[in-house]
PDB file of C-alpha atoms in Angstrom:
ATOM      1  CA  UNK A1285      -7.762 -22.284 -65.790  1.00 77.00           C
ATOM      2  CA  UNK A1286      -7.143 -23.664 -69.076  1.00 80.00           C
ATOM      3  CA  UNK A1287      -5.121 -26.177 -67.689  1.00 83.00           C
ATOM      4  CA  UNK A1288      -7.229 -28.162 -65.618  1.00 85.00           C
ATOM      5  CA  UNK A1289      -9.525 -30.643 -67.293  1.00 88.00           C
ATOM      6  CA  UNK A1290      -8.218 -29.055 -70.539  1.00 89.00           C
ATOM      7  CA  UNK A1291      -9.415 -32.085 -72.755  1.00 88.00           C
ATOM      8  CA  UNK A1292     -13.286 -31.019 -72.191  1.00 89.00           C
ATOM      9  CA  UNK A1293     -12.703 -27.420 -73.151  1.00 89.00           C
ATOM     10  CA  UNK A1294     -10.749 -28.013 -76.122  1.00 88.00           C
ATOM     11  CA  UNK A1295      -7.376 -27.720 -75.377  1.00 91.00           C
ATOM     12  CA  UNK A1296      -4.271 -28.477 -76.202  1.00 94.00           C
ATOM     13  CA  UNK A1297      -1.078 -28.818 -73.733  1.00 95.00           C
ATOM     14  CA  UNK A1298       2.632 -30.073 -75.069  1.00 96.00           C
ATOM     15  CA  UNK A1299       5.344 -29.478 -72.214  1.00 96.00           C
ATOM     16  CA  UNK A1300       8.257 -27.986 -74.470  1.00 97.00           C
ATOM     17  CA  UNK A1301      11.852 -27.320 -73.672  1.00 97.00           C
ATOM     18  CA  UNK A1302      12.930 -26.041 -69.694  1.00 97.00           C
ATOM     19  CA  UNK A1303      13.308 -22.523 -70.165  1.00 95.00           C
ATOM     20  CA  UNK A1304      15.329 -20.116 -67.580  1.00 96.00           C
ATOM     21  CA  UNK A1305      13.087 -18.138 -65.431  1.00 94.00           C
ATOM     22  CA  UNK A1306      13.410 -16.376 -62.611  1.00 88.00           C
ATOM     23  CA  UNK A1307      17.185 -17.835 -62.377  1.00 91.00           C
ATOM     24  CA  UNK A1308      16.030 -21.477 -62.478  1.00 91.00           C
ATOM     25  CA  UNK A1309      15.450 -24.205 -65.332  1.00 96.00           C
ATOM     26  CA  UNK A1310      11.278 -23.999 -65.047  1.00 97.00           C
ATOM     27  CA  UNK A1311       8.987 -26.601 -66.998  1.00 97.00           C
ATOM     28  CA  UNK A1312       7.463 -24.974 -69.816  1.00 97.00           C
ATOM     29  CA  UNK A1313       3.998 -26.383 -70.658  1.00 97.00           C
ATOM     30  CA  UNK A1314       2.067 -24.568 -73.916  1.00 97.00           C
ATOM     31  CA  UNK A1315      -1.691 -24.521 -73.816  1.00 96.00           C
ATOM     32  CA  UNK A1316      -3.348 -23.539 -77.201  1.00 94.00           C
ATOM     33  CA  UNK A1317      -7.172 -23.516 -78.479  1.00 90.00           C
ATOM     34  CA  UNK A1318      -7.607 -22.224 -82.278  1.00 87.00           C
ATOM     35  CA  UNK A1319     -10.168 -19.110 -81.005  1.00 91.00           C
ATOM     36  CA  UNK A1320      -8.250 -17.926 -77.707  1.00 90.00           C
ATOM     37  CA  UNK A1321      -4.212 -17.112 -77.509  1.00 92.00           C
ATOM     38  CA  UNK A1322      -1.542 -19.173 -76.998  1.00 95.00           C
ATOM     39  CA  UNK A1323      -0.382 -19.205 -73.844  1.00 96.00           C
ATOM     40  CA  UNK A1324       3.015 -20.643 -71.853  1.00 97.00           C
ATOM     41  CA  UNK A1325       3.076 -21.555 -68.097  1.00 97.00           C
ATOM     42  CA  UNK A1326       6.839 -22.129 -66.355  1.00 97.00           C
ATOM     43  CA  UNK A1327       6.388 -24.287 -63.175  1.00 97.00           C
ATOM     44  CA  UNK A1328       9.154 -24.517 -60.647  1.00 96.00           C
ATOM     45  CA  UNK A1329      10.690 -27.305 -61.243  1.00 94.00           C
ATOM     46  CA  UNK A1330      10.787 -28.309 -57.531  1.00 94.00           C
ATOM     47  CA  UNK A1331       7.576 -27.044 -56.467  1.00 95.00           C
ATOM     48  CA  UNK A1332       5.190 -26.423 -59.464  1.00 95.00           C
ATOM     49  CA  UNK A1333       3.989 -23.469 -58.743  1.00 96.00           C
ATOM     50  CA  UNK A1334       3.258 -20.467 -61.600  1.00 96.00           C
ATOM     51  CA  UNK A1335       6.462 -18.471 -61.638  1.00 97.00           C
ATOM     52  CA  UNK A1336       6.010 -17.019 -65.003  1.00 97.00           C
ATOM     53  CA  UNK A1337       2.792 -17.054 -67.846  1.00 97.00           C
ATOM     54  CA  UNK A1338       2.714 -15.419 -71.165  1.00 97.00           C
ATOM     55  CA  UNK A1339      -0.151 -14.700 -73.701  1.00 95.00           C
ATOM     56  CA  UNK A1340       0.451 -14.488 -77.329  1.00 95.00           C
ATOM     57  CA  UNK A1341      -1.351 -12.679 -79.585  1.00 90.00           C
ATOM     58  CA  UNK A1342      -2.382  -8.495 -79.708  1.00 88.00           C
ATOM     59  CA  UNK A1343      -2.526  -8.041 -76.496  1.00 89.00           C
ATOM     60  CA  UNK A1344       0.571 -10.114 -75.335  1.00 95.00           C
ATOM     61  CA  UNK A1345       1.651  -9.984 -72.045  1.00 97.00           C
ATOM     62  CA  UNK A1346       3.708 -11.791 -68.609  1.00 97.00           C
ATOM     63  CA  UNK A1347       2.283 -12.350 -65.540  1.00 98.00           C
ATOM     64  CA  UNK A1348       5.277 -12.721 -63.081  1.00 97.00           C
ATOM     65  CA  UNK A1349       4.510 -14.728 -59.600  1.00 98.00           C
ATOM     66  CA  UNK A1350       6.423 -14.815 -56.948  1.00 97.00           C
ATOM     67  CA  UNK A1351       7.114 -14.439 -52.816  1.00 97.00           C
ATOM     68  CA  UNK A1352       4.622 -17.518 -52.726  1.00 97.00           C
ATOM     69  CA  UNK A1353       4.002 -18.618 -48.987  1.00 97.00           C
ATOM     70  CA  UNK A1354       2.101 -21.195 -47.267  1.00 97.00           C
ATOM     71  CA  UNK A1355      -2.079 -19.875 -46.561  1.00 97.00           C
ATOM     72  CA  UNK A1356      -3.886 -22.779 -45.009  1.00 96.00           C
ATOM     73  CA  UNK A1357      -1.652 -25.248 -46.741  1.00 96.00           C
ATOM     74  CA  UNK A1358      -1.890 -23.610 -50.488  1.00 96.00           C
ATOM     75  CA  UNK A1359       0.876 -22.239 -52.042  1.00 97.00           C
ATOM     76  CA  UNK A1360      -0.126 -18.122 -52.926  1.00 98.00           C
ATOM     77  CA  UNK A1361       1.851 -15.689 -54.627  1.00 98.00           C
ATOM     78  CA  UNK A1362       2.405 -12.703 -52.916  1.00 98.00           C
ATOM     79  CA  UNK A1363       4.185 -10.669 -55.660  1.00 98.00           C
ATOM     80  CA  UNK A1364       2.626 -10.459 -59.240  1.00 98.00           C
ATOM     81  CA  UNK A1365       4.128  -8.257 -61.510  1.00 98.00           C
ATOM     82  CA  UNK A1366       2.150  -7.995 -65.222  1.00 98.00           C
ATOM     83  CA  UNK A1367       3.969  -6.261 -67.927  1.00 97.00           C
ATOM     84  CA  UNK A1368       3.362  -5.772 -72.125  1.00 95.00           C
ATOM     85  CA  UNK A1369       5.891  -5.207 -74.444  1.00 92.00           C
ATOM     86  CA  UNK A1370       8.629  -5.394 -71.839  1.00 90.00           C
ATOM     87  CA  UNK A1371       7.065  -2.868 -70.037  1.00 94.00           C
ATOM     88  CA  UNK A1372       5.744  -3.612 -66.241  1.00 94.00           C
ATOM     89  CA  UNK A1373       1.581  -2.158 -66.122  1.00 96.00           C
ATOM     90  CA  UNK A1374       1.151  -3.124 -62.760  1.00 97.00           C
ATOM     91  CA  UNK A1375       3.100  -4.734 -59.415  1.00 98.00           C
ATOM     92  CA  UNK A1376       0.503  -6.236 -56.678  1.00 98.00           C
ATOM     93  CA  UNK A1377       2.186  -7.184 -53.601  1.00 98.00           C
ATOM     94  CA  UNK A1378      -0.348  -8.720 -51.411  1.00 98.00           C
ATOM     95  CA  UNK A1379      -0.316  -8.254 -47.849  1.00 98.00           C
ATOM     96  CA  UNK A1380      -2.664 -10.315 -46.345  1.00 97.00           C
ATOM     97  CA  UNK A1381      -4.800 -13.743 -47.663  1.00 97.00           C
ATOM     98  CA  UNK A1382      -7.849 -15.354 -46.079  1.00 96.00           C
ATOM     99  CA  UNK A1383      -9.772 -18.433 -47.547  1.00 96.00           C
ATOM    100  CA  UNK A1384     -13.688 -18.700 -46.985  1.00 94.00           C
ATOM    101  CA  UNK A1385     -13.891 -15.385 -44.924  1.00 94.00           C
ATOM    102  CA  UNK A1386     -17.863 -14.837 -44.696  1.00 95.00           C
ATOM    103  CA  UNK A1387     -19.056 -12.019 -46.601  1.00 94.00           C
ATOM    104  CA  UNK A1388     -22.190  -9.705 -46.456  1.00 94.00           C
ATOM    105  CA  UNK A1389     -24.319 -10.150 -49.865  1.00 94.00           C
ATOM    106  CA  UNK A1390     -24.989  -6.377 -50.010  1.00 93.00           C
ATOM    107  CA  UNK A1391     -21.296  -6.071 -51.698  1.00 93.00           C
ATOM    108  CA  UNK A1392     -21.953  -8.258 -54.856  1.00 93.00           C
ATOM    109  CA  UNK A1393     -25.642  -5.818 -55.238  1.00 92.00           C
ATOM    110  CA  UNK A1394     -25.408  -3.830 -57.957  1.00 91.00           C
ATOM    111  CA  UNK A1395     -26.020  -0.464 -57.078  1.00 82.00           C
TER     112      UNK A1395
END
C-alpha cells in the first residue's frame, strides 16, 4: 500500500489529530501524492490495525475493517464494510482465511 516504503513512490504521510472511530481515539495518519487522492488511515491505537480508510476526491469513499482475528499469526479483518456518500455499497464478512494454499494455474488462464 501507499504506506509502506512511501518515500520511493512519492508520498507523503503526516499523522494528524486522534480521531473517534469505531468508539475509540484511533491514530489518524494522511497519505497524499499530487496525481492520486488523498487518503486517511485510523489505526487502533492499541493494536494498529486498519479500522477505518477514506479516499478523497470524486469517487470518495470508507472502507470499514473490523472482527479482525488471529490467521497464522496476522491480524485479518473479517468484516469490511465499503460505503460512498454515507451510503454502505457492499458488506464482506469473510468466513474462512488460508495463507499459501497451492493453487492449480489453469484458474489465472484466460479463457
Amino acid at each position: 500500500g501507499a504506506r509502506f516504503d512511501y518515500k520511493a513512490k512519492g508520498f507523503t504521510v503526516e499523522l494528524m489529530d486522534k480521531m473517534a472511530v469505531a468508539g475509540k481515539q484511533a491514530h489518524h495518519i494522511r497519505v497524499t501524492r499530487a496525481d492520486v487522492p488523498t487518503q486517511h488511515y485510523y489505526l487502533d491505537p492499541e493494536t494498529f490495525v486498519e479500522l477505518k480508510v477514506s479516499t478523497e476526491g470524486a469517487s470518495a469513499s470508507d472502507t470499514e475493517l473490523s472482527d479482525y482475528r488471529a490467521v497464522d499469526g496476522i491480524m485479518v479483518p473479517h468484516v469490511i464494510k465499503i460505503s460512498q456518500g454515507g451510503v454502505v455499497q457492499a458488506e464482506l464478512r469473510i468466513l474462512k482465511v488460508e495463507f499459501n494454499v497451492p493453487l492449480d494455474d489453469a484458474l489465472f488462464r484466460v479463457k
